[in-house]
PDB file of C-alpha atoms in Angstrom:
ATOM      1  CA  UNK A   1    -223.086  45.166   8.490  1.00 84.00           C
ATOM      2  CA  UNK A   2    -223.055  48.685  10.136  1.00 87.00           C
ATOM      3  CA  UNK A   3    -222.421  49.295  13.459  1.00 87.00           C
ATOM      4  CA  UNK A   4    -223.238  52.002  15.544  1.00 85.00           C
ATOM      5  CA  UNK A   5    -221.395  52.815  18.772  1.00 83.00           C
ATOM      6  CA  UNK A   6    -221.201  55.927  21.379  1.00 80.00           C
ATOM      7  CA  UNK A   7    -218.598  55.847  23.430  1.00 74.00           C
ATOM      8  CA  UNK A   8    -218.526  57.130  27.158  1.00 72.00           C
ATOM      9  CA  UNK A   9    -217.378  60.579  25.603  1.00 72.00           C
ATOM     10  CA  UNK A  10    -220.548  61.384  24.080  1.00 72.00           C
ATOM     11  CA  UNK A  11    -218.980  60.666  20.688  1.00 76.00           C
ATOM     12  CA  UNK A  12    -221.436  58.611  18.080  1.00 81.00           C
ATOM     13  CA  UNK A  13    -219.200  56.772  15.464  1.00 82.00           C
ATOM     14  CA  UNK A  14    -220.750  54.705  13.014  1.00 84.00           C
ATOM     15  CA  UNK A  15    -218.447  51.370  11.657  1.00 84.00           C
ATOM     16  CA  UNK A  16    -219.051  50.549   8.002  1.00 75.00           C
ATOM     17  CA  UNK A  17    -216.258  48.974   7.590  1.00 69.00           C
ATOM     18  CA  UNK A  18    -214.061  52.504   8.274  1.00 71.00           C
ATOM     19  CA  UNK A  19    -214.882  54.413  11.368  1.00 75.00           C
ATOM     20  CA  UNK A  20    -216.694  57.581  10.753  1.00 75.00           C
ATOM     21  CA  UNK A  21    -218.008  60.006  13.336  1.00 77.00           C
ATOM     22  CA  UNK A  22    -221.723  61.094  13.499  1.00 79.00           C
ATOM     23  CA  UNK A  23    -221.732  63.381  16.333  1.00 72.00           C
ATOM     24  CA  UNK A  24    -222.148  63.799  20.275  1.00 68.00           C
ATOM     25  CA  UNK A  25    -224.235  61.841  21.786  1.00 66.00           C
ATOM     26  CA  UNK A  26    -226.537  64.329  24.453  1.00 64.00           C
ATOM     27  CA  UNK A  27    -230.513  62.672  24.009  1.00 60.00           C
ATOM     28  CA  UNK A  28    -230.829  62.791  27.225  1.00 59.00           C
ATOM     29  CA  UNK A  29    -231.769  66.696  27.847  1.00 61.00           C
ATOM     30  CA  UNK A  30    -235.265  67.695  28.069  1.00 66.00           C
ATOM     31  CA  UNK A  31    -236.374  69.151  25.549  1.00 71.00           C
ATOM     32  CA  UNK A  32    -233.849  67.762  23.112  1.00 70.00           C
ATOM     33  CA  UNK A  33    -231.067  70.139  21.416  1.00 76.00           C
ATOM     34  CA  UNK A  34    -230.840  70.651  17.963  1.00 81.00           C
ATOM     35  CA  UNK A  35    -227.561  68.765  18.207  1.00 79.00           C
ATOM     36  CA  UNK A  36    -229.787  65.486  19.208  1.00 78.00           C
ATOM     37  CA  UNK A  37    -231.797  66.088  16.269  1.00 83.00           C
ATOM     38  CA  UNK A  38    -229.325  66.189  13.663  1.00 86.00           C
ATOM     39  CA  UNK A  39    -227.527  63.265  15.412  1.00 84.00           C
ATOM     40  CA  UNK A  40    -230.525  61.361  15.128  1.00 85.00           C
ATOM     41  CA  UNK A  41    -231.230  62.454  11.722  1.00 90.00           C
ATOM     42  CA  UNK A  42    -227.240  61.455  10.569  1.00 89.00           C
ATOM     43  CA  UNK A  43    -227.921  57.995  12.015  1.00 89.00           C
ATOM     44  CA  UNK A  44    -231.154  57.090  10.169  1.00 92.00           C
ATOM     45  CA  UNK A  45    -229.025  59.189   6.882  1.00 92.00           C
ATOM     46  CA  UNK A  46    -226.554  56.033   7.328  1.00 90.00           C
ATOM     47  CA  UNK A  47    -229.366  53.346   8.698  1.00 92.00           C
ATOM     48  CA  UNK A  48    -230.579  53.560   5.284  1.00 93.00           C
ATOM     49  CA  UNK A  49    -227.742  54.431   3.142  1.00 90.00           C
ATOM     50  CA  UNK A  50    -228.333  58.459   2.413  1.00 91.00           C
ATOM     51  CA  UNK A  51    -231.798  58.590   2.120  1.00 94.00           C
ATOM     52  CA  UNK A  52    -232.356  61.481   3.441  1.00 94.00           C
ATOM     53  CA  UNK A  53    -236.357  61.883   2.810  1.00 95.00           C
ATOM     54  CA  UNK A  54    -236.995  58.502   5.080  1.00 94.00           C
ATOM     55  CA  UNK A  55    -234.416  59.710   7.834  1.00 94.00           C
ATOM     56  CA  UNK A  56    -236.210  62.987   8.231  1.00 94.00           C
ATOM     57  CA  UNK A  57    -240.081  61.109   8.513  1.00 93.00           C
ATOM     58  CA  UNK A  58    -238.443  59.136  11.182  1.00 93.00           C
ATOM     59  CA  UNK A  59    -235.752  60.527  13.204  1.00 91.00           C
ATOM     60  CA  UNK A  60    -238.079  62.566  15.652  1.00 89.00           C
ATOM     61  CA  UNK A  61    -239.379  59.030  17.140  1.00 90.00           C
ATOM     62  CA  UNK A  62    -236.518  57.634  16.495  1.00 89.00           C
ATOM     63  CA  UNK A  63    -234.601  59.783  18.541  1.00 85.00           C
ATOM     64  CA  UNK A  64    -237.394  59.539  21.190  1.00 81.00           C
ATOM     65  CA  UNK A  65    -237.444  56.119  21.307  1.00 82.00           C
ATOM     66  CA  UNK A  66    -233.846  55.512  21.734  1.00 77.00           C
ATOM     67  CA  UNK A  67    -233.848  58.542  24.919  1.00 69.00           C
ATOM     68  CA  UNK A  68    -235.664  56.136  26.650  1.00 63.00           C
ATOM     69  CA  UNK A  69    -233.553  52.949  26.032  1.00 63.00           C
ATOM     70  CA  UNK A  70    -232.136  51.567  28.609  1.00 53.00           C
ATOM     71  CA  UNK A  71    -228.400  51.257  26.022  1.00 58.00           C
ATOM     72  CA  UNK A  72    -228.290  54.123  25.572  1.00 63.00           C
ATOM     73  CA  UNK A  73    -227.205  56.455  28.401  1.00 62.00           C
ATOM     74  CA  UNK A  74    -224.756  59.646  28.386  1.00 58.00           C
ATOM     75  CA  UNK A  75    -221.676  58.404  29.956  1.00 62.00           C
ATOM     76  CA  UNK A  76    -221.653  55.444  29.043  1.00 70.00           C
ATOM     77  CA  UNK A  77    -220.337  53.278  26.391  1.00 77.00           C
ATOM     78  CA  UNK A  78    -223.012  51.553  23.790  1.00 78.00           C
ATOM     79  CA  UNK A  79    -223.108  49.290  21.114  1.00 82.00           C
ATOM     80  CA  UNK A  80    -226.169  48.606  18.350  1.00 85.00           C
ATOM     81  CA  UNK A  81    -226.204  47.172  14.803  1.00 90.00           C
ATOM     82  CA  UNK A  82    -227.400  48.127  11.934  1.00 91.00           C
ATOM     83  CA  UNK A  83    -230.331  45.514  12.684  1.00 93.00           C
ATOM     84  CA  UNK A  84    -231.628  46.392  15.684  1.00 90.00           C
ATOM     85  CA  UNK A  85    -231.990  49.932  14.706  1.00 91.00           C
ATOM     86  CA  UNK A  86    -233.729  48.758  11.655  1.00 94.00           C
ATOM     87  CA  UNK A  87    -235.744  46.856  14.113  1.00 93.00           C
ATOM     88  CA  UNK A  88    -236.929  50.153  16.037  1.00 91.00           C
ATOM     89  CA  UNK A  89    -238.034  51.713  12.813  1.00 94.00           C
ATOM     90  CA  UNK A  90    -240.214  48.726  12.182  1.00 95.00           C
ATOM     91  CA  UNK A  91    -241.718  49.379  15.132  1.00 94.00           C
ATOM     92  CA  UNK A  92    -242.256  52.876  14.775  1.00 93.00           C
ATOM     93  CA  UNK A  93    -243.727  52.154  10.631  1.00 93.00           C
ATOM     94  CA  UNK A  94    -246.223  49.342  12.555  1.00 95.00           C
ATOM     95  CA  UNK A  95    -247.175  52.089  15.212  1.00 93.00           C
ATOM     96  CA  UNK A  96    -248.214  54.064  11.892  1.00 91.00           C
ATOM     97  CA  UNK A  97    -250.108  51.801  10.306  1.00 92.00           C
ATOM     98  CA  UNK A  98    -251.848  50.554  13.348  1.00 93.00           C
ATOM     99  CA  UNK A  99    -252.836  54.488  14.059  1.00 91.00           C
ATOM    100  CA  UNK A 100    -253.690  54.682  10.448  1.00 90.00           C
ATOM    101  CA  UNK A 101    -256.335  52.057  10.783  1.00 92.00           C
ATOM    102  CA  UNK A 102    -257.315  53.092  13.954  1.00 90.00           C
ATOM    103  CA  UNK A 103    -258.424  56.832  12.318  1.00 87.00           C
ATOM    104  CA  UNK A 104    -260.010  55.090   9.200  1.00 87.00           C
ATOM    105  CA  UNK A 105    -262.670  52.946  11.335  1.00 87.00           C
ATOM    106  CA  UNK A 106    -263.244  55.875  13.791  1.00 83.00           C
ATOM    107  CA  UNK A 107    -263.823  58.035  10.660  1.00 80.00           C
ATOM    108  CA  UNK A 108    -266.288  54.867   9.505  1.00 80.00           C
ATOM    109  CA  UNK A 109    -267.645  54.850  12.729  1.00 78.00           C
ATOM    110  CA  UNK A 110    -268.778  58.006  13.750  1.00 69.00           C
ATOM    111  CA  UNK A 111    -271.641  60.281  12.420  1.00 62.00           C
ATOM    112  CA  UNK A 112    -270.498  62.761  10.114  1.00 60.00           C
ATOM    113  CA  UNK A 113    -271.081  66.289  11.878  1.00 58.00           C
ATOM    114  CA  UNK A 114    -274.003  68.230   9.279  1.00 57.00           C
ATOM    115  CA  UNK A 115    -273.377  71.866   8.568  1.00 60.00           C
ATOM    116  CA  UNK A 116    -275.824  73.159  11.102  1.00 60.00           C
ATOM    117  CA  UNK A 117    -273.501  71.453  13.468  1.00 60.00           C
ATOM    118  CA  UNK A 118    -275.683  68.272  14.239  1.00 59.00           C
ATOM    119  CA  UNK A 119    -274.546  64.831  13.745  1.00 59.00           C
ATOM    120  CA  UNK A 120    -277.973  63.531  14.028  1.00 59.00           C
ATOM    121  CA  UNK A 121    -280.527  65.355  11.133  1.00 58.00           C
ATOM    122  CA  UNK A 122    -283.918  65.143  12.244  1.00 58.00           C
ATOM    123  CA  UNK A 123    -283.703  65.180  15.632  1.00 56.00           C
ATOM    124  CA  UNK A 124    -285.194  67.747  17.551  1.00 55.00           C
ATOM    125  CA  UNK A 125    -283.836  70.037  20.330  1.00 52.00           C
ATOM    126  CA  UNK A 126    -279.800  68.854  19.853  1.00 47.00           C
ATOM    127  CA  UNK A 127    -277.523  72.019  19.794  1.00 51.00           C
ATOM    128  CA  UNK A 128    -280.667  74.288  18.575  1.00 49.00           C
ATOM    129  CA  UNK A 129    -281.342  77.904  20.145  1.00 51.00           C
ATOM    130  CA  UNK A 130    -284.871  77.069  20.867  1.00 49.00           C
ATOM    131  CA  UNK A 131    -284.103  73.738  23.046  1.00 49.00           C
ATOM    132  CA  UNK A 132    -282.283  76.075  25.192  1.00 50.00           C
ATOM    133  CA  UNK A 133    -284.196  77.658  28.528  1.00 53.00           C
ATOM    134  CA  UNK A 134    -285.208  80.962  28.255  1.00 52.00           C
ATOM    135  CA  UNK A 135    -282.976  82.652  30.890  1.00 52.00           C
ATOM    136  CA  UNK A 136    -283.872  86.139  30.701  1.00 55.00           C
ATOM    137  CA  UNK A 137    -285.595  87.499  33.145  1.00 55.00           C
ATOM    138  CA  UNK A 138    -289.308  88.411  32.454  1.00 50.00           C
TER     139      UNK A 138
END
């Protein structure tokens, strides 16, 4: 099982069984470096074993997700395996499909919009010039 580990260098080292470092550790700025990214990117590369195409649909909330976490903080040593990251994307792919469904009903839900710009055909005076007051003067 991988491990992933940050020492309180700012060094990211992932354990598999050999010892190989990722990069520098630095989520913590605002808005995050380009290092960040492409640390967070090389970890989800590893997380799931050089596939590239999944690392780069998740590593942007990944890397969020883990600026917040309470483990991991610049400074300071950390430890997480391979499952608990793997963990944190399954939270992220249920945040997807929950939003998914979410846009499907409200796109079930609401009244498709009509060219002339009204959701509701046949009714009179919505969003139509001559439902507005007159406001010139006379």
């Amino acid at each position: 099982m991988k491990r992933f580990v940050g020492g309180n260098d700012g060094r990211v080292f992932v354990l598999n069984p050999g010892i190989r470092e990722l990069g520098t550790f630095e989520w913590a700025t605002k808005p995050p470096t380009a290092k960040a990214r492409e640390l967070a990117k090389a970890m989800l590369v590893e997380l799931f074993d050089g596939d590239e195409g999944k690392a780069t649909r998740f590593y942007l909330r990944f890397m969020h997700r883990m600026d917040g976490s309470a483990v991991w903080k610049n400074g300071q040593s950390w430890s997480q395996t391979e499952t608990e990251l793997l963990a944190i994307v399954k939270t992220i792919e249920q945040a997807e499909r929950e939003g998914a469904q979410m846009r499907a009903q409200a796109d079930r839900e609401l009244p498709m919009v009509q060219p002339s710009g009204n959701p509701f055909p046949g009714a009179t005076g919505y969003g139509s010039r001559d439902s507005a007051p007159d406001r010139r003067r006379r």
